JSON list of C-alpha atoms in Angstrom, two decimals:
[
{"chain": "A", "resi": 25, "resn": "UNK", "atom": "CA", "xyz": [13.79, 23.97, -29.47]},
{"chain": "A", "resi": 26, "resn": "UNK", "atom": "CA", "xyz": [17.24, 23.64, -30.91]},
{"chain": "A", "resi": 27, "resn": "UNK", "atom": "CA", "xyz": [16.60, 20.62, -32.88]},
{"chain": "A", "resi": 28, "resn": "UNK", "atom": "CA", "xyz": [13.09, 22.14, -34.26]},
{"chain": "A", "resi": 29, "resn": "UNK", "atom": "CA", "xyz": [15.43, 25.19, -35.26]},
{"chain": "A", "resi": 30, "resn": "UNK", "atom": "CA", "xyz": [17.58, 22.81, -36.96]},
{"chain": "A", "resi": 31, "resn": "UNK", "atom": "CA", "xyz": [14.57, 21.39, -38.99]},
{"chain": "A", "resi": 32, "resn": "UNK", "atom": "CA", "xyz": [12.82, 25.32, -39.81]},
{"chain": "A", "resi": 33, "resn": "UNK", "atom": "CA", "xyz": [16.84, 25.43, -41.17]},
{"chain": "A", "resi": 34, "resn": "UNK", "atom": "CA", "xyz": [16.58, 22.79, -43.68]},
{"chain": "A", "resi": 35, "resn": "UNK", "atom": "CA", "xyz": [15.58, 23.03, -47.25]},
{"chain": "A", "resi": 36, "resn": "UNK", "atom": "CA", "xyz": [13.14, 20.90, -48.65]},
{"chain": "A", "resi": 37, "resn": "UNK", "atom": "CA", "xyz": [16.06, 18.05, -49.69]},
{"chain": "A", "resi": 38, "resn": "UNK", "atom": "CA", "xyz": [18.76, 19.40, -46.61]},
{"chain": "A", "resi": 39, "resn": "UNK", "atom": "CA", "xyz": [19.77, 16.73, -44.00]},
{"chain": "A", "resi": 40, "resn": "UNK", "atom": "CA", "xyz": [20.26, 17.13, -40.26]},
{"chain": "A", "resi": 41, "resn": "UNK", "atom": "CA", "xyz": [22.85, 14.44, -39.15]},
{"chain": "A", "resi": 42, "resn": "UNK", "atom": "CA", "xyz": [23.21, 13.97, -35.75]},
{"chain": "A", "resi": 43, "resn": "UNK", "atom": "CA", "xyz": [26.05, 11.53, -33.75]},
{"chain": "A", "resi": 44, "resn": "UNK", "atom": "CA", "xyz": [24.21, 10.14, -30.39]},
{"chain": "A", "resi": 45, "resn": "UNK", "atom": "CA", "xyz": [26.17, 7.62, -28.52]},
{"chain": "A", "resi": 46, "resn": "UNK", "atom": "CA", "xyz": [23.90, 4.65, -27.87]},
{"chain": "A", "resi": 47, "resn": "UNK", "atom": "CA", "xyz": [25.50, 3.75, -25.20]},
{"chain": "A", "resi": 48, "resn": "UNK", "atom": "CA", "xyz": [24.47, 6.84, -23.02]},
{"chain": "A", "resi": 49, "resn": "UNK", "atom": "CA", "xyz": [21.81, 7.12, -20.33]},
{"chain": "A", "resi": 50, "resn": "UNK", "atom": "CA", "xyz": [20.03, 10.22, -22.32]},
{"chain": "A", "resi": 51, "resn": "UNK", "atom": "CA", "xyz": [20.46, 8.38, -25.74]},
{"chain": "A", "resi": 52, "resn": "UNK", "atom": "CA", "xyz": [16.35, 7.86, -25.52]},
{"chain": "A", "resi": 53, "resn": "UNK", "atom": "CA", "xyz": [15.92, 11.15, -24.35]},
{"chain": "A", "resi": 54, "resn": "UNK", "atom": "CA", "xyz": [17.92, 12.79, -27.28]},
{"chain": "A", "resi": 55, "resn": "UNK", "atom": "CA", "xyz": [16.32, 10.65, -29.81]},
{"chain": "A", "resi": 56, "resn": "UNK", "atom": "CA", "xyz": [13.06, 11.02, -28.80]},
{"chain": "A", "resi": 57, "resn": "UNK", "atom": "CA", "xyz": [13.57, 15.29, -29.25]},
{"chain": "A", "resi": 58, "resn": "UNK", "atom": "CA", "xyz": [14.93, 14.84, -32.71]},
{"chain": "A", "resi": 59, "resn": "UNK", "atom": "CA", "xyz": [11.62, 12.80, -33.75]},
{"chain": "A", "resi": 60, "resn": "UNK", "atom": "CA", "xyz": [9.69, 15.07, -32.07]},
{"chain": "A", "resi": 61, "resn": "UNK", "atom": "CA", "xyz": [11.24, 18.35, -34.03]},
{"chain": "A", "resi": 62, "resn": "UNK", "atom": "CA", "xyz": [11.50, 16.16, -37.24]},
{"chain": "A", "resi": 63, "resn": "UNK", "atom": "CA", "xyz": [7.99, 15.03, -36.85]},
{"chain": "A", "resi": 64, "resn": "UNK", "atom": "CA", "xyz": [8.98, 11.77, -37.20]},
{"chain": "A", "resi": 65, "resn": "UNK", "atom": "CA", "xyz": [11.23, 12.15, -40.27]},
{"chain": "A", "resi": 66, "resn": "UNK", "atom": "CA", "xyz": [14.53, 10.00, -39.51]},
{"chain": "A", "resi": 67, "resn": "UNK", "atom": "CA", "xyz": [16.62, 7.59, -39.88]},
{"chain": "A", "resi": 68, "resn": "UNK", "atom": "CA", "xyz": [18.81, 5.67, -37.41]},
{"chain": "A", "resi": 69, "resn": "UNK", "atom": "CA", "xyz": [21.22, 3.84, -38.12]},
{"chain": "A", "resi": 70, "resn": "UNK", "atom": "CA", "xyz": [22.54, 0.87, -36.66]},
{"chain": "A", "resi": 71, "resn": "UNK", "atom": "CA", "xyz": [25.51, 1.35, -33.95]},
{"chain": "A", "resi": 72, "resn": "UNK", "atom": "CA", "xyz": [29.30, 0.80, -35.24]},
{"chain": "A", "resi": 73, "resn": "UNK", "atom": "CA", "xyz": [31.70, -0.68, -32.57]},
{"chain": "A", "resi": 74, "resn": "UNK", "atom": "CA", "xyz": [31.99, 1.87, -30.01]},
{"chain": "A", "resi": 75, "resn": "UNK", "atom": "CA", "xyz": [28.26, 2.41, -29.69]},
{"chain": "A", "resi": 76, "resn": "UNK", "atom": "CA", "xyz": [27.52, 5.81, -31.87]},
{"chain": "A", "resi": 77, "resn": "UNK", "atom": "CA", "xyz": [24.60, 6.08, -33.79]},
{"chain": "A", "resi": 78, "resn": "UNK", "atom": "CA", "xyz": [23.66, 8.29, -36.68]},
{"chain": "A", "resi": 79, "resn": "UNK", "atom": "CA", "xyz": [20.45, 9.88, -37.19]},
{"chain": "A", "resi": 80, "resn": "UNK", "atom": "CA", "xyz": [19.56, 12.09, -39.97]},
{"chain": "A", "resi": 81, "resn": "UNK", "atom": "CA", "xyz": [16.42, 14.36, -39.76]},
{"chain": "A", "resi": 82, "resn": "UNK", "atom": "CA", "xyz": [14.57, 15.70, -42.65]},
{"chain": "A", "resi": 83, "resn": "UNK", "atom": "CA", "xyz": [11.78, 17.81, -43.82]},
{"chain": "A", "resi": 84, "resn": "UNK", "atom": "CA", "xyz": [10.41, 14.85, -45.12]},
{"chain": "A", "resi": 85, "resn": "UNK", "atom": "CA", "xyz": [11.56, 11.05, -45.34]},
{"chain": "A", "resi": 86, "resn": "UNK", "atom": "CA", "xyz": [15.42, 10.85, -45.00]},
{"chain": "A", "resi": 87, "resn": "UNK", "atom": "CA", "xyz": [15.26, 7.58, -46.89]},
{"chain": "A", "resi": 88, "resn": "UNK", "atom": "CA", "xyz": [14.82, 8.94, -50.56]},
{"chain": "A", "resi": 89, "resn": "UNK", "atom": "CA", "xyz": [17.67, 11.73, -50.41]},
{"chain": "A", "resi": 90, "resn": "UNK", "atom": "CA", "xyz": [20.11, 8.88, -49.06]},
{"chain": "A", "resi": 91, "resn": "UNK", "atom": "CA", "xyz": [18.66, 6.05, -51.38]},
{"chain": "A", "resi": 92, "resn": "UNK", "atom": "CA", "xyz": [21.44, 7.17, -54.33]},
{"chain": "A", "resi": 93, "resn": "UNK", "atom": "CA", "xyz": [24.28, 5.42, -53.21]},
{"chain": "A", "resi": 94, "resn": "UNK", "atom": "CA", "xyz": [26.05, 5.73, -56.65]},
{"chain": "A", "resi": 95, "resn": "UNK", "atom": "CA", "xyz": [26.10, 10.22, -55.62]},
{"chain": "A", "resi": 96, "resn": "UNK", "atom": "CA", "xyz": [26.67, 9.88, -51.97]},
{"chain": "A", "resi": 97, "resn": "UNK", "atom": "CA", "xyz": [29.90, 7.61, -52.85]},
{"chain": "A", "resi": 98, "resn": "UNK", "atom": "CA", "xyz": [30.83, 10.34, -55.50]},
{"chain": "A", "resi": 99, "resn": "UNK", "atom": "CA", "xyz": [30.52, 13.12, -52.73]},
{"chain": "A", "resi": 100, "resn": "UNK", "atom": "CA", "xyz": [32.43, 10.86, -50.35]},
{"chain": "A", "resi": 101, "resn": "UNK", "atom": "CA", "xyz": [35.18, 10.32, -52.70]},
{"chain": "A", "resi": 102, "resn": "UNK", "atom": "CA", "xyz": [35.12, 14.30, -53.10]},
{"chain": "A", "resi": 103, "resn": "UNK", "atom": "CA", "xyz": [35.25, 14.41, -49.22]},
{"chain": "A", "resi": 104, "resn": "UNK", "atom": "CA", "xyz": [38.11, 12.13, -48.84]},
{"chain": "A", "resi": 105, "resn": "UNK", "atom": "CA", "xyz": [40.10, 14.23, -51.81]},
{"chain": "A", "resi": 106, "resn": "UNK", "atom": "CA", "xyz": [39.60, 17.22, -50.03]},
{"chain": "A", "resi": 107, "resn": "UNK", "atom": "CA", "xyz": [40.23, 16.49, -46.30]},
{"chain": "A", "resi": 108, "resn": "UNK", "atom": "CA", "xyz": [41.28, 12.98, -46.34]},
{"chain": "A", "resi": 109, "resn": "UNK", "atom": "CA", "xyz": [38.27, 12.13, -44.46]},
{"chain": "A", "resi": 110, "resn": "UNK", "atom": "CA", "xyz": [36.28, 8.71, -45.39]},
{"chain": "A", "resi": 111, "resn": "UNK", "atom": "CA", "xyz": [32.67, 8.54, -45.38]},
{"chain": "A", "resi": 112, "resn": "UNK", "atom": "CA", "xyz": [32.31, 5.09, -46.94]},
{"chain": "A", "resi": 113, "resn": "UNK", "atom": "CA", "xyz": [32.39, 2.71, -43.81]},
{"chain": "A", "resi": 114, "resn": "UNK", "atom": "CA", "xyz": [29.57, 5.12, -42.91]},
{"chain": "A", "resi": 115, "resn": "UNK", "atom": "CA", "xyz": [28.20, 4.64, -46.57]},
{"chain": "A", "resi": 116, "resn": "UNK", "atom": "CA", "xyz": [28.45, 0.80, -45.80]},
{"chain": "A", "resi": 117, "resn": "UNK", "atom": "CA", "xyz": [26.65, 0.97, -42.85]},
{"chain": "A", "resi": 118, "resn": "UNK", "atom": "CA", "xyz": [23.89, 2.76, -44.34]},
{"chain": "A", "resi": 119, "resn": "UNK", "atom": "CA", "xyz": [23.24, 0.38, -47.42]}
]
């Protein structure tokens, strides 16, 4: 319910990203909800190093909103100016 809450949220180009470790015993479980609620609408990404996995959830296909990797690098670098945060191993990751 939470997750299909989550999606009812969203606007038509909003993003749900979720941190699962991979690692854990209900990582199937958890991920199997999400694609459920997002009626099959995600992307996963491949584990870093300690095992977490991102998945973002969408109205519709994540894969077009996070296709612009020129913008998202542009937002990161506004991130990382404003809380010294760094999205772009994330960013590489995702390309």
């Amino acid at each position: 319910a939470f997750y299909a809450l989550c999606r009812q949220k969203l606007s038509d180009d909003g993003l749900l990203a979720v941190n699962l470790l991979g690692l854990a015993r209900t990582y199937e479980q958890s991920l199997a909800r999400i694609n459920t609620a997002f009626e099959q609408n995600l992307l996963v990404l491949p584990s870093c190093s300690s095992g977490n996995r991102i998945v973002f959830g969408g109205r519709t296909d994540p894969r077009p909103l996070l296709a612009n990797h020129s913008r998202l690098h542009q937002l990161a670098d506004a991130l990382k100016e404003r809380t010294n945060l760094s999205l772009h191993p994330l960013l590489e990751r995702m390309a």
